[in-house]
Short mmCIF file of C-alpha atoms in Angstrom, two decimals:
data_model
loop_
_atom_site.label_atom_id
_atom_site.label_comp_id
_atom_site.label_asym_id
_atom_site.label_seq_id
_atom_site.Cartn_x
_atom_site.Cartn_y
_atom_site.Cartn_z
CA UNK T 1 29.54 -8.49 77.40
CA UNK T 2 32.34 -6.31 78.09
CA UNK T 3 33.56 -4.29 75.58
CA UNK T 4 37.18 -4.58 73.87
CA UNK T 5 38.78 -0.97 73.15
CA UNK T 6 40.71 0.36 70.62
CA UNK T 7 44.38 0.24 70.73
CA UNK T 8 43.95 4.44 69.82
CA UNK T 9 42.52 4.72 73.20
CA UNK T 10 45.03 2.56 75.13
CA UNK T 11 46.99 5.18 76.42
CA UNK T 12 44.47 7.77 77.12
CA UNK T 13 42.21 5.41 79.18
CA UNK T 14 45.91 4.53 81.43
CA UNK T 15 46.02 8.11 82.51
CA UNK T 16 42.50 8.79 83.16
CA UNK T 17 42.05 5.44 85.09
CA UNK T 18 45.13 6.21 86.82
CA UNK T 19 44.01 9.83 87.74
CA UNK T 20 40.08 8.25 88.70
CA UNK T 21 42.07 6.03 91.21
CA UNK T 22 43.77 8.42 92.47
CA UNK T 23 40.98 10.63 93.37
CA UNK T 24 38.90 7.83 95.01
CA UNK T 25 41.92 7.01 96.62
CA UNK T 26 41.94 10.34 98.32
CA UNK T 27 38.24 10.48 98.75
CA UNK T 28 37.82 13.06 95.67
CA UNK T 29 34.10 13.93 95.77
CA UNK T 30 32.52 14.50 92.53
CA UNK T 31 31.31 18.09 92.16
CA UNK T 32 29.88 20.05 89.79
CA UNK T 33 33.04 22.31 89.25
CA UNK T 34 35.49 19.80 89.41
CA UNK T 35 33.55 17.23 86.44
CA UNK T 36 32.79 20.51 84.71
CA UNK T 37 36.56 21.51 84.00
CA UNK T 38 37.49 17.46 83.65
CA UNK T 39 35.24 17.63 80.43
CA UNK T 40 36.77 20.88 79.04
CA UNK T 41 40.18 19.62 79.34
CA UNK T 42 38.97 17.10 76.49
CA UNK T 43 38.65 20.36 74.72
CA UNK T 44 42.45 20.13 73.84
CA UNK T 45 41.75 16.68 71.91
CA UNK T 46 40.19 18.63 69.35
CA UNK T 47 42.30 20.57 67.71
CA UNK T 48 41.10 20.16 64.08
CA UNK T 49 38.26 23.24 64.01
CA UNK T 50 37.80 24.27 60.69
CA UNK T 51 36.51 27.30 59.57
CA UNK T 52 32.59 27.91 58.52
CA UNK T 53 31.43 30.80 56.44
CA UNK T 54 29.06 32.13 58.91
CA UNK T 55 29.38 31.61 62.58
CA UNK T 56 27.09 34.44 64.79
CA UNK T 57 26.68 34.41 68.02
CA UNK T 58 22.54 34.91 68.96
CA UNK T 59 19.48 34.75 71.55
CA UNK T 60 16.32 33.75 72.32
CA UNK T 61 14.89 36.34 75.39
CA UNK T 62 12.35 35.12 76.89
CA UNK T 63 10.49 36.78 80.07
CA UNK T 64 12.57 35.44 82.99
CA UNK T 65 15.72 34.17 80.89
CA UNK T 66 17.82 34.26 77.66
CA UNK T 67 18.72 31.27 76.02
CA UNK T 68 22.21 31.54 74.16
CA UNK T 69 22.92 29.72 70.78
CA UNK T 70 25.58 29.57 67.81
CA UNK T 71 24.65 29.59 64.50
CA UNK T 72 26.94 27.64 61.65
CA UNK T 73 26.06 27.87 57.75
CA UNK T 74 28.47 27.26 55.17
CA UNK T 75 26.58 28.92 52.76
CA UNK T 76 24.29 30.97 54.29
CA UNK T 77 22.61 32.27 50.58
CA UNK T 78 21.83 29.05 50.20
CA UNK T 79 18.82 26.88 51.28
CA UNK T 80 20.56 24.59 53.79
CA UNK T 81 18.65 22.11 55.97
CA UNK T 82 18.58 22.99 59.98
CA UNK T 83 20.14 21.01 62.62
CA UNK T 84 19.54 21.59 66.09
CA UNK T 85 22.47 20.31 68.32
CA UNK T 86 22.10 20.03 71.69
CA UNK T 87 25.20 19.36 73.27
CA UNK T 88 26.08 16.21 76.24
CA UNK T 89 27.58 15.73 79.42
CA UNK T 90 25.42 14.74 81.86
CA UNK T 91 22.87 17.07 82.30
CA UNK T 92 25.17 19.35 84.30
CA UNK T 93 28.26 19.65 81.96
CA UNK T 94 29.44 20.65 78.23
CA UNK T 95 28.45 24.09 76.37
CA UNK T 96 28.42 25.63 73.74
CA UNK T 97 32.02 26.72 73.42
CA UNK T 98 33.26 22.87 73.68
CA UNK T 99 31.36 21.62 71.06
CA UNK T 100 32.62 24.39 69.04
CA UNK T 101 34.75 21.67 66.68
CA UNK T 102 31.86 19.64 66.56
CA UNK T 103 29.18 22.11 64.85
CA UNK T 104 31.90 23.38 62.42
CA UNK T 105 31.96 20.03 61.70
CA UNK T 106 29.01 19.14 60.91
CA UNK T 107 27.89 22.60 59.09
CA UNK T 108 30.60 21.62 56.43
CA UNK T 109 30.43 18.03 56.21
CA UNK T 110 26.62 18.03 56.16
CA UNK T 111 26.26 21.29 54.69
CA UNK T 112 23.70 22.15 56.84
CA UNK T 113 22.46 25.51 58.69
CA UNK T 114 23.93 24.31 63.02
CA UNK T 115 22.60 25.66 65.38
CA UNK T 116 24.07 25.46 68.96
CA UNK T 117 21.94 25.68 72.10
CA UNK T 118 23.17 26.78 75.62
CA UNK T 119 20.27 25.14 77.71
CA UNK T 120 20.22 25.56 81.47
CA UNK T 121 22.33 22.92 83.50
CA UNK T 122 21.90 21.47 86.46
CA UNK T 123 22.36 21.15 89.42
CA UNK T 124 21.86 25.04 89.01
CA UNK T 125 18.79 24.21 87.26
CA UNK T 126 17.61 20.43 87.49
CA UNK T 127 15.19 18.61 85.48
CA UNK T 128 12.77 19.85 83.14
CA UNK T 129 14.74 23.24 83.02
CA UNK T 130 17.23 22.82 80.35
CA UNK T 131 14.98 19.90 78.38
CA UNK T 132 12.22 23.39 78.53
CA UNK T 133 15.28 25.22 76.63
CA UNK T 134 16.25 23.05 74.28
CA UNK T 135 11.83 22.63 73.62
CA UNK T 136 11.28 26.22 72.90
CA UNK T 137 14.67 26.47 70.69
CA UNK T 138 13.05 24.09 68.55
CA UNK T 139 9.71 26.33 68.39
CA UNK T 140 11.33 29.14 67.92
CA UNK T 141 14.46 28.12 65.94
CA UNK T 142 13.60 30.43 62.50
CA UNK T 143 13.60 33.84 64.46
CA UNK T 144 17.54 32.86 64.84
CA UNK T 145 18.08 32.80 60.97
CA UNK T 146 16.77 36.03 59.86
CA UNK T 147 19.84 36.77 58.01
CA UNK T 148 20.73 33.08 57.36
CA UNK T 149 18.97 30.79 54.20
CA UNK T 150 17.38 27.69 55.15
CA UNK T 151 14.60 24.99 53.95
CA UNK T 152 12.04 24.15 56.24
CA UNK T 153 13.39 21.15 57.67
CA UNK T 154 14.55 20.45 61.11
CA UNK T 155 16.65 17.61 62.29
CA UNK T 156 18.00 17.56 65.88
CA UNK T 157 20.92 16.18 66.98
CA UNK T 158 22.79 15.16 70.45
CA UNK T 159 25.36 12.73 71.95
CA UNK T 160 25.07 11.33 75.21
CA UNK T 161 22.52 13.88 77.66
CA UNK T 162 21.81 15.85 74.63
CA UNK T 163 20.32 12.58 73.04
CA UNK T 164 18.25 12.12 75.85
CA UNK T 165 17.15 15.72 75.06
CA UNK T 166 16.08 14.72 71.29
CA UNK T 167 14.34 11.53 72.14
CA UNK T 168 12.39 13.08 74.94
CA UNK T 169 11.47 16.33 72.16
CA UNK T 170 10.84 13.27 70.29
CA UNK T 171 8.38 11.12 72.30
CA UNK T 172 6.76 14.63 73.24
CA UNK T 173 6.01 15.93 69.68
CA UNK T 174 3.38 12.95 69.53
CA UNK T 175 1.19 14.32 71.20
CA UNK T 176 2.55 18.48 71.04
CA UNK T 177 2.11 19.78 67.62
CA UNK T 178 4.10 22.55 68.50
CA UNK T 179 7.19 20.62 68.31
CA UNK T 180 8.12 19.84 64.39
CA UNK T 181 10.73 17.13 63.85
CA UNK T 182 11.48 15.80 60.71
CA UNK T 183 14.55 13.23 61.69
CA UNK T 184 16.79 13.12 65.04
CA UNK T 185 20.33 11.91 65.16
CA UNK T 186 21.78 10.18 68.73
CA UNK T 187 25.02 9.78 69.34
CA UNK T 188 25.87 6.98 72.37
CA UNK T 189 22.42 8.44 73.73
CA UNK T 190 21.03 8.02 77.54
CA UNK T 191 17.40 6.86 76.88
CA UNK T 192 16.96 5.21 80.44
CA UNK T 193 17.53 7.35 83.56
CA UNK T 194 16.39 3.98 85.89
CA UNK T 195 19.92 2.51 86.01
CA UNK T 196 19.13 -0.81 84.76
CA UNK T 197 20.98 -0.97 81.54
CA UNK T 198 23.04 -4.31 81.60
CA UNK T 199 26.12 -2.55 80.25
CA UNK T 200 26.46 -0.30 82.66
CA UNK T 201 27.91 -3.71 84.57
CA UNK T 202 30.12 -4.30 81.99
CA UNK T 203 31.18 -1.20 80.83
CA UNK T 204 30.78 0.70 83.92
CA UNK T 205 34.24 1.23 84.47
CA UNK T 206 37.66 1.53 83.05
CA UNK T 207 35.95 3.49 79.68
CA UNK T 208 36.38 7.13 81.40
CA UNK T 209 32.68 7.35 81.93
CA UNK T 210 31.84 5.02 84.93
CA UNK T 211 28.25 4.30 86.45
CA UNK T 212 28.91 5.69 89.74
CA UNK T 213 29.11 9.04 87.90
CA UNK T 214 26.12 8.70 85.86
CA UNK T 215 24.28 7.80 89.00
CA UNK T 216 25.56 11.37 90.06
CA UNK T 217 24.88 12.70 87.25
CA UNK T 218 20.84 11.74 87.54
CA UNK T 219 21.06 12.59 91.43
CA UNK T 220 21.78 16.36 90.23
CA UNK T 221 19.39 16.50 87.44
CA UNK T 222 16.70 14.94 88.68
CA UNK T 223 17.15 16.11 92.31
CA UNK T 224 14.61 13.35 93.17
CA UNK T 225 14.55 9.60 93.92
CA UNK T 226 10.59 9.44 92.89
CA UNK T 227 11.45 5.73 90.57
CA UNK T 228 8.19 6.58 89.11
CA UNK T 229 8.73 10.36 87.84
CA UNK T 230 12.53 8.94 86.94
CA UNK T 231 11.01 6.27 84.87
CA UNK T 232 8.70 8.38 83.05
CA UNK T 233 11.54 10.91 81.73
CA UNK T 234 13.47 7.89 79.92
CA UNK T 235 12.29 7.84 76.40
CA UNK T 236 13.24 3.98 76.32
CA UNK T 237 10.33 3.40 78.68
CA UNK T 238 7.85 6.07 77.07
CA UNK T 239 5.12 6.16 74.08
CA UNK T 240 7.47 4.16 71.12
CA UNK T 241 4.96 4.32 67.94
CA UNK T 242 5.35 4.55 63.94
CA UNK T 243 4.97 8.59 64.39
CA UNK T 244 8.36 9.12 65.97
CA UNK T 245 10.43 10.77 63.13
CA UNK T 246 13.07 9.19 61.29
CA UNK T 247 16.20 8.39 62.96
CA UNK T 248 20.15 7.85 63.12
CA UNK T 249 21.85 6.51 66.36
CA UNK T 250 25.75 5.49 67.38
CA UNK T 251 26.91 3.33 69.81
CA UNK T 252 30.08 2.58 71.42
CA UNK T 253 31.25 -1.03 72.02
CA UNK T 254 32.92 -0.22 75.43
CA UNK T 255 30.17 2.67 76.58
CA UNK T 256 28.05 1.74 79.70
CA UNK T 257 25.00 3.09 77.56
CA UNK T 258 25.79 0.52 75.09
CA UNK T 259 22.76 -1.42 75.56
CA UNK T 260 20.37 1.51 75.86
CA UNK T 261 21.27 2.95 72.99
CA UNK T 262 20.36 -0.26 71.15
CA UNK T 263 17.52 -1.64 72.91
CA UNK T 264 16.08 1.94 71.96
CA UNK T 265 17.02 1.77 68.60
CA UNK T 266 15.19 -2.45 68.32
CA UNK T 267 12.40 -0.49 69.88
CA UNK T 268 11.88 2.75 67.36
CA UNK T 269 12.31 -0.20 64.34
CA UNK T 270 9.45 -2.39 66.22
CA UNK T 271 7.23 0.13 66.33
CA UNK T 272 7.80 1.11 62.13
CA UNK T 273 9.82 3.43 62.53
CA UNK T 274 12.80 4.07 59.94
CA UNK T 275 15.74 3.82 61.93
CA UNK T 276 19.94 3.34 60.96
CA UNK T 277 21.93 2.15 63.22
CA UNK T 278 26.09 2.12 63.41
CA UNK T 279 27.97 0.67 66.19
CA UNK T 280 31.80 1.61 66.76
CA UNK T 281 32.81 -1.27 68.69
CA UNK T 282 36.07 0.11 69.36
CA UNK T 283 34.88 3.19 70.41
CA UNK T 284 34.64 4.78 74.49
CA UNK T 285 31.40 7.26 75.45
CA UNK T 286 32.26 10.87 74.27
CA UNK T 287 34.72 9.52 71.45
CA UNK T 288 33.55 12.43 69.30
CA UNK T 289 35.16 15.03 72.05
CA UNK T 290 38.32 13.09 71.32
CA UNK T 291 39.11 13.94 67.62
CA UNK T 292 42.94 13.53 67.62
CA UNK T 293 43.05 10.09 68.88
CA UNK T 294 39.98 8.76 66.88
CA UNK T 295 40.11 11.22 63.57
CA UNK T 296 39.01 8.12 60.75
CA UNK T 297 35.84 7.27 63.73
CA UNK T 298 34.61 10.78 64.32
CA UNK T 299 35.21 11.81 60.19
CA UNK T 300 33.20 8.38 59.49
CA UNK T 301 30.43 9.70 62.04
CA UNK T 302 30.05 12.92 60.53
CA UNK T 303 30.12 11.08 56.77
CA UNK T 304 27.16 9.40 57.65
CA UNK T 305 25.34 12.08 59.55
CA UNK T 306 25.67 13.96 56.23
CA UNK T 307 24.38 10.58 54.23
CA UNK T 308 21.69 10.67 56.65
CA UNK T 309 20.96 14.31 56.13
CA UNK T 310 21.11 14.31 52.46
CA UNK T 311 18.42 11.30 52.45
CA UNK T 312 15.63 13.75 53.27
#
């Protein structure tokens, strides 16, 4: 069923349909520069970034690349608990820098210890590459916080691409006991990369994100049409059992990865495991990268991600 928006978004959605019109209308072909700088212009829609005690800018070196990351405590004397955000946009879009807003955030809300991760996009570098980032960041997290207090904990944390990233760390740490993860948090995740989702008929356009451009969006990061490798990377269709950790997930009524998101979520509870689930009906994909036109929706998101948090 279609979704029914909110009145807040009414206007927004007239100009970017009107602008997605006009760019199929002149044969506009998606690219990575051109959805790239599309996404940061949301960047203006967030204007509330408050400040955070301790904000430091670090790296993880490895042998043949450095992996960037931002580090938010607002205390950091004091034993926080760690969350690992890994940002969205398709696989190939978002950084560090947008999401800025966002970690501040959550550090102060959830009075936690943030940390940031710049994985590898694609099409530059396609699938595992940035999923192998945002794995060792998680091994490797506590050499970031040398100067910054923290409890042994470790939650992760992503909206959209970034909570395919956790659920695949996820479904992996079954069976890698490398990777440690006490709860995850998705926010309008993508859990199936086959295409099948029945919302992404109904909500697949006029809600800014359409499915023609997710379909691009998998084209770049998976750089494959193997159905079989494709259906293996979606979480939604991997090993589902009582060991998966603890977990939070949003969805958006009028998001084309509406029904994912939930069909996950009836899966994890299923299975046993302890899962919360909050649907903004309302709400488009990305609403949290549009603050100033949704402020009570993304303040009531980051209220219960600090509920969550404080649970454990």
């Amino acid at each position: 069923m279609r979704g029914i928006v909110s009145p807040k978004l009414t206007d927004f959605l007239a100009v970017a349909n009107n602008n997605i019109a006009l760019a199929k209308q002149n044969n506009v072909q998606f690219t990575p520069t051109i959805l790239r700088e599309n996404l940061n212009k949301l960047g203006a829609l967030m204007s509330d970034s408050p400040s955070v005690n301790y904000i430091a800018d670090k790296a993880l070196t490895l042998t043949d690349r450095t992996i960037a990351v931002r580090v938010y405590s607002p205390a950091p004397d004091k034993p926080l608990p760690v969350l690992l955000h890994f940002h969205g946009g398709g696989h190939m879009c978002g950084s560090v820098a947008l999401y800025d807003p966002i970690c501040r955030h959550l550090a102060n809300i959830a009075q936690c210890v943030v940390i940031s991760v710049e994985y590898r996009l694609a099409p530059e570098y396609p699938y595992p590459a940035g999923l192998n980032d945002c794995e060792y960041s998680l091994i490797h997290y506590t050499q970031l916080l040398d100067d910054v207090n923290h409890q042994d904990s470790v939650t992760i944390i992503g909206d959209s691409a970034g909570g395919a990233i956790c659920s695949s760390l996820s479904m992996k740490s079954l069976t890698d006991k490398r990777l440690h993860i006490d709860q995850q948090i998705l926010i309008y995740p993508s859990v199936d990369y086959t295409l099948t989702s029945p919302s992404l008929d109904s909500n697949g356009s006029g809600f800014l994100l359409e499915t023609s451009r997710i379909k691009w969006y998998f084209e770049q990061y998976f750089q494959s049409t193997d159905s079989d490798i494709i259906k293996q990377a979606s979480p939604l269709y991997g090993t589902i059992n009582a060991n998966l950790p603890k977990t939070l997930i949003f969805t958006a009524g009028c998001d084309p990865l509406r029904y994912e998101g939930i069909a996950y979520a009836n899966a994890l509870s299923t299975a046993g495991v302890e899962v919360e689930h909050h649907s903004f009906d309302g709400m488009i994909h990305a609403y949290m990268l549009l603050h100033d036109l949704v402020k009570q929706e993304c303040m009531t998101t980051y209220q219960r991600i600090a509920e969550f948090m404080a649970k454990s």
